[in-house]
Coordinates of C-alpha atoms and ligand atoms in Angstrom, one line a residue:
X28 CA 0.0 0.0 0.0
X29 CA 2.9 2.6 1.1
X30 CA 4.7 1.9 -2.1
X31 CA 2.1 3.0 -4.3
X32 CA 1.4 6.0 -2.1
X33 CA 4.6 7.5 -2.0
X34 CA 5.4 7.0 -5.1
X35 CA 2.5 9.2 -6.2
X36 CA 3.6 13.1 -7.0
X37 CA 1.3 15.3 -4.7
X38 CA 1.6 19.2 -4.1
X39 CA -1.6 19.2 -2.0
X40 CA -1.7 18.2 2.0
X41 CA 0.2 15.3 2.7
X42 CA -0.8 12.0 4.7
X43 CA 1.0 11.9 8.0
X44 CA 0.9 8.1 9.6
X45 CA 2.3 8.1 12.6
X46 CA 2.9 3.8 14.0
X47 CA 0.2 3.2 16.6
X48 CA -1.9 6.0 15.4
X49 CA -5.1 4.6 13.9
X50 CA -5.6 7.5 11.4
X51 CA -3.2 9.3 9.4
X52 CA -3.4 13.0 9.5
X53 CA -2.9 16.2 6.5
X54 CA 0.2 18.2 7.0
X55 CA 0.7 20.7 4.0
X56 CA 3.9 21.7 2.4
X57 CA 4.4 24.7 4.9
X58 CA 3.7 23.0 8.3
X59 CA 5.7 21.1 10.5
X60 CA 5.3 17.5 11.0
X61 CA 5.2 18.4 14.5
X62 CA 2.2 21.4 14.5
X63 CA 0.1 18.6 12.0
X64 CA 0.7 16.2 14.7
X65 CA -0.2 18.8 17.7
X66 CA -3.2 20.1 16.0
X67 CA -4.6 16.9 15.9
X68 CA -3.9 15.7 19.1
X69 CA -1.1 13.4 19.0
X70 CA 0.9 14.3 21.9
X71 CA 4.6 14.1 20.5
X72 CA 7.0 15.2 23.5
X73 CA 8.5 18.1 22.2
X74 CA 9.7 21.5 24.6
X75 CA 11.6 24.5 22.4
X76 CA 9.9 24.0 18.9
X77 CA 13.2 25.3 17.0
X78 CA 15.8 22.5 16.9
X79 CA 17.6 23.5 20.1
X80 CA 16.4 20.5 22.2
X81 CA 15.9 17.3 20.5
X82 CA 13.1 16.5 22.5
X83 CA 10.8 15.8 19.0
X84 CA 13.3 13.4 17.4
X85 CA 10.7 10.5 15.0
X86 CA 12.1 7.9 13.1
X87 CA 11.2 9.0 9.1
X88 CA 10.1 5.5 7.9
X89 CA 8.8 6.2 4.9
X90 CA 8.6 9.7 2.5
X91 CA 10.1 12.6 2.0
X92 CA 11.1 16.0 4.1
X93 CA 12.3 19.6 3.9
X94 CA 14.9 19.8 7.1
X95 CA 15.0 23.6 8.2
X96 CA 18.2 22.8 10.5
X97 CA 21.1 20.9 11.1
X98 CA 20.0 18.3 13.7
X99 CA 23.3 16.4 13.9
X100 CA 24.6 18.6 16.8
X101 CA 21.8 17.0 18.6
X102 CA 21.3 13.9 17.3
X103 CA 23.7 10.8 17.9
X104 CA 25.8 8.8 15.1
X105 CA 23.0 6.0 15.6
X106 CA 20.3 8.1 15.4
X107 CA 21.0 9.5 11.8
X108 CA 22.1 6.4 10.8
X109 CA 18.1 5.5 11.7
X110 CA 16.6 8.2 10.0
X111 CA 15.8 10.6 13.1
X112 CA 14.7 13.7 12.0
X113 CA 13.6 16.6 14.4
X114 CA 9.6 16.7 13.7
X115 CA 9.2 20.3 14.5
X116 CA 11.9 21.4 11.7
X117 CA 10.1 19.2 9.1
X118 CA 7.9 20.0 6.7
X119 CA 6.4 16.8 4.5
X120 CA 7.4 16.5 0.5
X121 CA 5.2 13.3 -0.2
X122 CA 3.3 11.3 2.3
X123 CA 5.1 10.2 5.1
X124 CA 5.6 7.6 8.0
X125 CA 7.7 7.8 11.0
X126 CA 7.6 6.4 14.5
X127 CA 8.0 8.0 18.0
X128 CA 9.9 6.5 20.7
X129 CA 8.1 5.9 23.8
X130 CA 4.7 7.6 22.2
X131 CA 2.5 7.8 25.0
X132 CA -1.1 7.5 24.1
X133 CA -2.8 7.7 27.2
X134 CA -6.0 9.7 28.4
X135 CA -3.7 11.5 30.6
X136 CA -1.0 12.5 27.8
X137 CA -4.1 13.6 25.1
X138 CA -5.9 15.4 27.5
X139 CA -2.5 17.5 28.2
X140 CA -2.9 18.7 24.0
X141 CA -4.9 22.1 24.2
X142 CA -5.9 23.8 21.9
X143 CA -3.8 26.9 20.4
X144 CA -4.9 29.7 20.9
X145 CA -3.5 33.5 20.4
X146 CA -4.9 36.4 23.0
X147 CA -4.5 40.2 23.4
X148 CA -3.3 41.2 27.2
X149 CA -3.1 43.8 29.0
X150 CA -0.9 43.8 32.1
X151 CA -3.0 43.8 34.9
X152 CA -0.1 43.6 38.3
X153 CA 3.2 43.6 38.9
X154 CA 5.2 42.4 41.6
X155 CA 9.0 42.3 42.4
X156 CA 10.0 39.0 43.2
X157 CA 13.7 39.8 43.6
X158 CA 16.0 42.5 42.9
X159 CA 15.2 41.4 39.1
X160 CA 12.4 39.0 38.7
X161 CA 8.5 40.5 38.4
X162 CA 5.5 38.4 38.5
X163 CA 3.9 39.7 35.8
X164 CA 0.1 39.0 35.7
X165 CA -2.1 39.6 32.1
X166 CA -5.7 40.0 31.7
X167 CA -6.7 38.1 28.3
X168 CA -9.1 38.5 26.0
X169 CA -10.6 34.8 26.0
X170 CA -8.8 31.6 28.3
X171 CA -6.1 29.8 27.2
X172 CA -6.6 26.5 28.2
X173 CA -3.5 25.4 29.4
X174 CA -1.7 22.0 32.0
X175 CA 1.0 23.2 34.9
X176 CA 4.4 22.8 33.7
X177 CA 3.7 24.5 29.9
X178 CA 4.5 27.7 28.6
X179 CA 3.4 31.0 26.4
X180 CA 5.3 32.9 23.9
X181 CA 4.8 36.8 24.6
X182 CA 5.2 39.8 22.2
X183 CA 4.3 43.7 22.7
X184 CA 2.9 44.2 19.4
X185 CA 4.1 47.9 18.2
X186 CA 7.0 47.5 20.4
X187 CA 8.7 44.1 20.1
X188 CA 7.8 42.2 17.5
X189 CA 9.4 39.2 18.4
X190 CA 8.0 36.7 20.5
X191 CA 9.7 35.4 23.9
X192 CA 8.5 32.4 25.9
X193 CA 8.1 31.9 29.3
X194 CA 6.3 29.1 31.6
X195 CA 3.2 29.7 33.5
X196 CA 3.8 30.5 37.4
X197 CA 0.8 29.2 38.5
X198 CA -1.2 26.1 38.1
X199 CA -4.1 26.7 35.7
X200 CA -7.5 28.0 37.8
X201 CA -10.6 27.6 35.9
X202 CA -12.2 30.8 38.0
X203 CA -9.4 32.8 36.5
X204 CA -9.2 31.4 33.1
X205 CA -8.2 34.7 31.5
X206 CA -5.7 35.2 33.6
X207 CA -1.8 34.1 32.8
X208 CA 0.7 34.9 35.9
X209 CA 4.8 34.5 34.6
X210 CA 8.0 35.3 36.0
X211 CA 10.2 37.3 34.2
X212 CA 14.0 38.1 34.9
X213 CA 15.9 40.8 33.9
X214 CA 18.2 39.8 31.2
X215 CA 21.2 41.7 29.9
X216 CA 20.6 42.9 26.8
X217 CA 17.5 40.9 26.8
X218 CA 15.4 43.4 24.7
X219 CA 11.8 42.2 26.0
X220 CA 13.0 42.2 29.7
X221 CA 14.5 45.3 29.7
X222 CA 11.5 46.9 28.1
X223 CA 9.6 45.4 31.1
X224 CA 11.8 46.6 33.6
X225 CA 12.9 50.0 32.4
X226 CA 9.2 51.7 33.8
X227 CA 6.1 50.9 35.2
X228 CA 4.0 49.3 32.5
X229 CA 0.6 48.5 34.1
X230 CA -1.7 48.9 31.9
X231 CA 0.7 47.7 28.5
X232 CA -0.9 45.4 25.9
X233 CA 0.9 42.0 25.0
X234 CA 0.1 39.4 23.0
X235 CA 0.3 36.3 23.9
X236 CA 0.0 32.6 22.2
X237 CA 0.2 29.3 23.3
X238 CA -0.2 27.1 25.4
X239 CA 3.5 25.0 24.5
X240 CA 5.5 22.5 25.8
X241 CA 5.2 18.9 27.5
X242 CA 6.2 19.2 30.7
X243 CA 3.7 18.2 33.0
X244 CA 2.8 16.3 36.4
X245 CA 3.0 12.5 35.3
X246 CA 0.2 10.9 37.7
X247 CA 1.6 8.0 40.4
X248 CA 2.5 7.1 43.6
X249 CA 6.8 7.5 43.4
X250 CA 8.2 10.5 45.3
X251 CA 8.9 13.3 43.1
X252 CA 12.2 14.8 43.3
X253 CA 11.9 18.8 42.0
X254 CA 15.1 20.8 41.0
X255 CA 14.8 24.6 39.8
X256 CA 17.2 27.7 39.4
X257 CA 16.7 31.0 38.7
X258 CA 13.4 32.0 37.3
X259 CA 12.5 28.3 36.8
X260 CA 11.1 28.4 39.7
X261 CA 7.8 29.5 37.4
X262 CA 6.7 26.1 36.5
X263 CA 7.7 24.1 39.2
X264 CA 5.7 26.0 41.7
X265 CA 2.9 25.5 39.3
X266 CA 3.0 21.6 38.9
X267 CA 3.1 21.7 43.1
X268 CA 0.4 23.9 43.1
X269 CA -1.6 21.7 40.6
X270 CA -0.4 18.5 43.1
X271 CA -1.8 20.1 45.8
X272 CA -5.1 20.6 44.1
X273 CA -5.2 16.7 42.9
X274 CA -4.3 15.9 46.8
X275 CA -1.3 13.8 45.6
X276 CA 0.1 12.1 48.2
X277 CA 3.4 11.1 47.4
X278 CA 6.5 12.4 49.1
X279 CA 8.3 15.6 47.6
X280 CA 12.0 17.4 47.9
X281 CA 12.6 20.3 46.1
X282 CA 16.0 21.8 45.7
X283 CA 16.1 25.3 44.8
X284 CA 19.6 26.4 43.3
X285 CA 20.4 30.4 44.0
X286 CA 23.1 32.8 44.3
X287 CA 22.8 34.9 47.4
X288 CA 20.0 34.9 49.7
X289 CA 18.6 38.6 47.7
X290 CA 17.7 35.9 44.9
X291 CA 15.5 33.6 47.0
X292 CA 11.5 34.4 46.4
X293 CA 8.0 32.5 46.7
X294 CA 9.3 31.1 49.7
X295 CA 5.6 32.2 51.1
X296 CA 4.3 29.8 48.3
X297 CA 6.8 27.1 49.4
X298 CA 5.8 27.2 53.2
X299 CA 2.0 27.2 52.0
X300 CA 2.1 24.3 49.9
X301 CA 4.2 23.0 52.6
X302 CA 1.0 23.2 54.4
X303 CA -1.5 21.8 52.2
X304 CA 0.9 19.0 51.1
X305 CA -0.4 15.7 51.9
X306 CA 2.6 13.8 52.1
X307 CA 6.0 14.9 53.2
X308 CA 6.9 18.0 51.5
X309 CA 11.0 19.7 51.8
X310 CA 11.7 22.5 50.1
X311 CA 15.6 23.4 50.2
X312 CA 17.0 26.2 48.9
X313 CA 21.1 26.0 47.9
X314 CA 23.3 28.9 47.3
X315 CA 26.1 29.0 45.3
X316 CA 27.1 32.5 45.9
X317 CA 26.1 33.9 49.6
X318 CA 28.9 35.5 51.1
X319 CA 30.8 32.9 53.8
X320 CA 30.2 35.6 56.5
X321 CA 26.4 35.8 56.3
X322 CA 23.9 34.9 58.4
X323 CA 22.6 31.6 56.3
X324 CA 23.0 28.8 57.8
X325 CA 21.1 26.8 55.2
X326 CA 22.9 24.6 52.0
X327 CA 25.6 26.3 50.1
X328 CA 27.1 24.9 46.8
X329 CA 25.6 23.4 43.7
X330 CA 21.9 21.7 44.3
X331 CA 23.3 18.8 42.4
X332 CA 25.8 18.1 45.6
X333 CA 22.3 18.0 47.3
X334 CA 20.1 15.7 45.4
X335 CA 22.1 12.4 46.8
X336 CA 22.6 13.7 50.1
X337 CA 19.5 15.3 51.1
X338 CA 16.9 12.5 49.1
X339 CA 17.9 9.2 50.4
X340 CA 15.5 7.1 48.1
X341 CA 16.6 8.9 45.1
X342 CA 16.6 6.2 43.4
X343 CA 13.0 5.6 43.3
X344 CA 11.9 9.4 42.4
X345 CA 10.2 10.6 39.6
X346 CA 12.2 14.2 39.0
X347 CA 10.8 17.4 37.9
X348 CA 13.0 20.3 36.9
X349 CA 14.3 23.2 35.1
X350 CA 16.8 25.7 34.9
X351 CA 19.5 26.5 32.7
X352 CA 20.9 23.9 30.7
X353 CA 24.6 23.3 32.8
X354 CA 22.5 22.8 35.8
X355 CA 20.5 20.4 34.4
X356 CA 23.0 18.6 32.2
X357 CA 24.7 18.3 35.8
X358 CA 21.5 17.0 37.5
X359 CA 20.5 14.8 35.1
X360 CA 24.0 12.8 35.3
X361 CA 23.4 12.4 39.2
X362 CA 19.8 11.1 38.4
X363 CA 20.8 8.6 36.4
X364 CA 23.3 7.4 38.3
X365 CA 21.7 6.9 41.1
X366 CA 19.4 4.4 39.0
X367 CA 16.5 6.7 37.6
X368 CA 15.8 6.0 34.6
X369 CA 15.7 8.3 31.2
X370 CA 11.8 8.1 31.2
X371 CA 11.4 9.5 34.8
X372 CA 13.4 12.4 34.3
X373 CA 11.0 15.5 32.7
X374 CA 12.9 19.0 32.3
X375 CA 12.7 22.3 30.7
X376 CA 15.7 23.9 30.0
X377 CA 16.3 27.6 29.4
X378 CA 17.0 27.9 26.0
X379 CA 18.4 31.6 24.6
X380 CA 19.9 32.7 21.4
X381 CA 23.3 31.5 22.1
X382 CA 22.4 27.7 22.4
X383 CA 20.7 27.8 19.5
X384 CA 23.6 29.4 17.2
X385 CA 23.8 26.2 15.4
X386 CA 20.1 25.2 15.0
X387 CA 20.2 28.1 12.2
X388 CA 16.4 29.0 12.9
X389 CA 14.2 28.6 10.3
X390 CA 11.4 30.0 11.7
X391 CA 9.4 32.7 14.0
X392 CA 8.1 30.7 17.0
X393 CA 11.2 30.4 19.2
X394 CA 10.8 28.8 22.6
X395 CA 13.2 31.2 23.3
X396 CA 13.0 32.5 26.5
X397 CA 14.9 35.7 28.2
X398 CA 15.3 33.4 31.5
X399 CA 18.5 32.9 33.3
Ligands
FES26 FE1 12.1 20.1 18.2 FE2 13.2 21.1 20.5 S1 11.2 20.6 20.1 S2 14.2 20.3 18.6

């Protein structure tokens, strides 16, 4: 049957089957195999959406592709010798077949597809975290459906054209479904976050679109293992939050990775989920940077020289975290050391413009956040 229908010539929308979907699905010349696939609610894991990650790798089976970047950077000697292509930098030439590793079809992973949507904002609050995060909190037009964990891309239309991305701070709340809540920092040079910084703009209209990303609460029973730094705190206090509400009762550390004490924030969040936590909840923060005469008595260092010393059944967490990619790169070798393995370990790693210099971007929808 495949032989016949890719040999055919076709200029139209293209059939997309993906192995263990039941029905094949149209892509057209100028979508990703990965938005097709989204669209239709096929929950490919996928987090930065411009060939900085890997996270969408398929196995092409059959057909033909246009490749918008080079994935070998990312992609190992075995995996190009299979065929792995990255499925959001893909756009169909003929019909096509691939396969994804691991493709989880559940109620539970569908149910975390929503529906794209693109709002107007206005800013509505802002709140200084630290000497230069704000909670920033937007008024939308319409919800935006939306699970803990995921993310938006952001734009001040008029002002800055280009979109940024950043994580939702707070577990979605269906009495507030207009309402997004993110935390942005202060980037250097960071055009969107010093825009956001430089005055006092209640009141400023933003765009936003989304929701993105796959990085969610798995359901189950294991003790969760969280690790954040710097502003990725956002979505890790919004898959506790969304715990809470589900009244999971497994156990839960969470190591937070600082500088200095002046960086520390939603600690008020911590102790109050803390509270409402039905099984044993920690919440440690680690500072890499305090000065040795201060008053903290608390963990200083690297949070990875934490996980194996402050979780003693490391081994049979399920771990939750994001941050800049060194720091997780780092905490990802201890996990799996310690016996986790790869399919227990969920992440979202900062991505700027610098760790994408090779994936030569091919398009306008950058999970490209101004975090740090
Ligand atoms: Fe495709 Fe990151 S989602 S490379």
């Amino acid at each position: 049957m495949f032989g016949k229908l890719f040999g055919k010539k076709k200029t139209g929308p293209h059939m997309v089957h993906i192995e263990g979907v039941a029905k094949p699905i149209e892509c057209d010349e100028k979508t990703f195999l990965l938005s097709a696939a989204l669209r239709d609610g096929i929950p490919i894991p996928y987090s930065c959406r411009v060939g900085g990650c890997g996270t969408c790798k398929v196995q092409l089976l059959e057909g033909k592709v246009k490749e918008f970047t080079d994935k070998t950077y990312l992609l190992s000697q075995e995996e190009l010798r299979a065929n792995y292509i990255l499925s959001c930098q893909c756009q169909p030439r003929s019909d096509v077949r691939f396969r994804v590793d691991g493709l989880d079809l559940s109620a539970e992973a569908q149910a975390s597809v929503h529906k794209l949507v693109t709002r107007q904002g206005v800013i509505k609050a802002l709140r200084p975290l630290t000497h230069d995060i704000l909670e920033i909190s937007i008024e939308m037009d319409g919800p935006m459906e939306y699970t803990a964990g995921e993310y938006a891309d952001m734009r001040v239309p008029g002002v800055l054209e280009e979109f940024r991305s950043y994580s939702f701070a707070a577990r979605p709340d269906p009495q507030r479904a207009n309402l997004a809540v993110f935390h942005i920092r202060k980037v250097p040079g960071g055009s969107f976050t010093e825009w956001l910084h430089q005055a006092d703009r209640l009141g400023a209209r933003v765009e936003l679109r989304g929701p993105f990303g796959d990085f969610r609460l798995r359901s189950g029973a294991a003790p969760m293992v969280c690790v954040a730094g710097g502003s990725g705190m956002a979505p890790i206090k919004a898959l506790l939050e969304q715990a809470v509400a589900d009244g999971a009762q497994r156990d839960c550390t969470y190591l937070f990775g600082a500088r200095t004490q002046k960086d520390l924030y939603c600690q008020d969040d911590m102790a109050q989920i803390a509270a409402q936590w039905k099984g044993k909840f920690r919440f440690i923060p680690v500072l890499s940077n305090e000065p040795e005469d201060s008053d903290w008595t608390g963990p200083r260092g690297l949070v990875t020289e934490f996980l194996s010393r402050e979780v003693a059944d490391l081994a049979t967490c399920h771990a939750y975290m994001c941050g800049p990619p060194p720091m997780l790169d780092a905490a990802i070798e201890v996990l799996k050391q310690a016996g986790i393995s790869a399919d227990h370990i969920h992440f979202d790693k900062f991505l700027d413009k610098s760790h994408l210099a090779k994936a030569q971007v091919a398009n306008n929808t950058p999970h490209v956040g101004e975090n740090g």
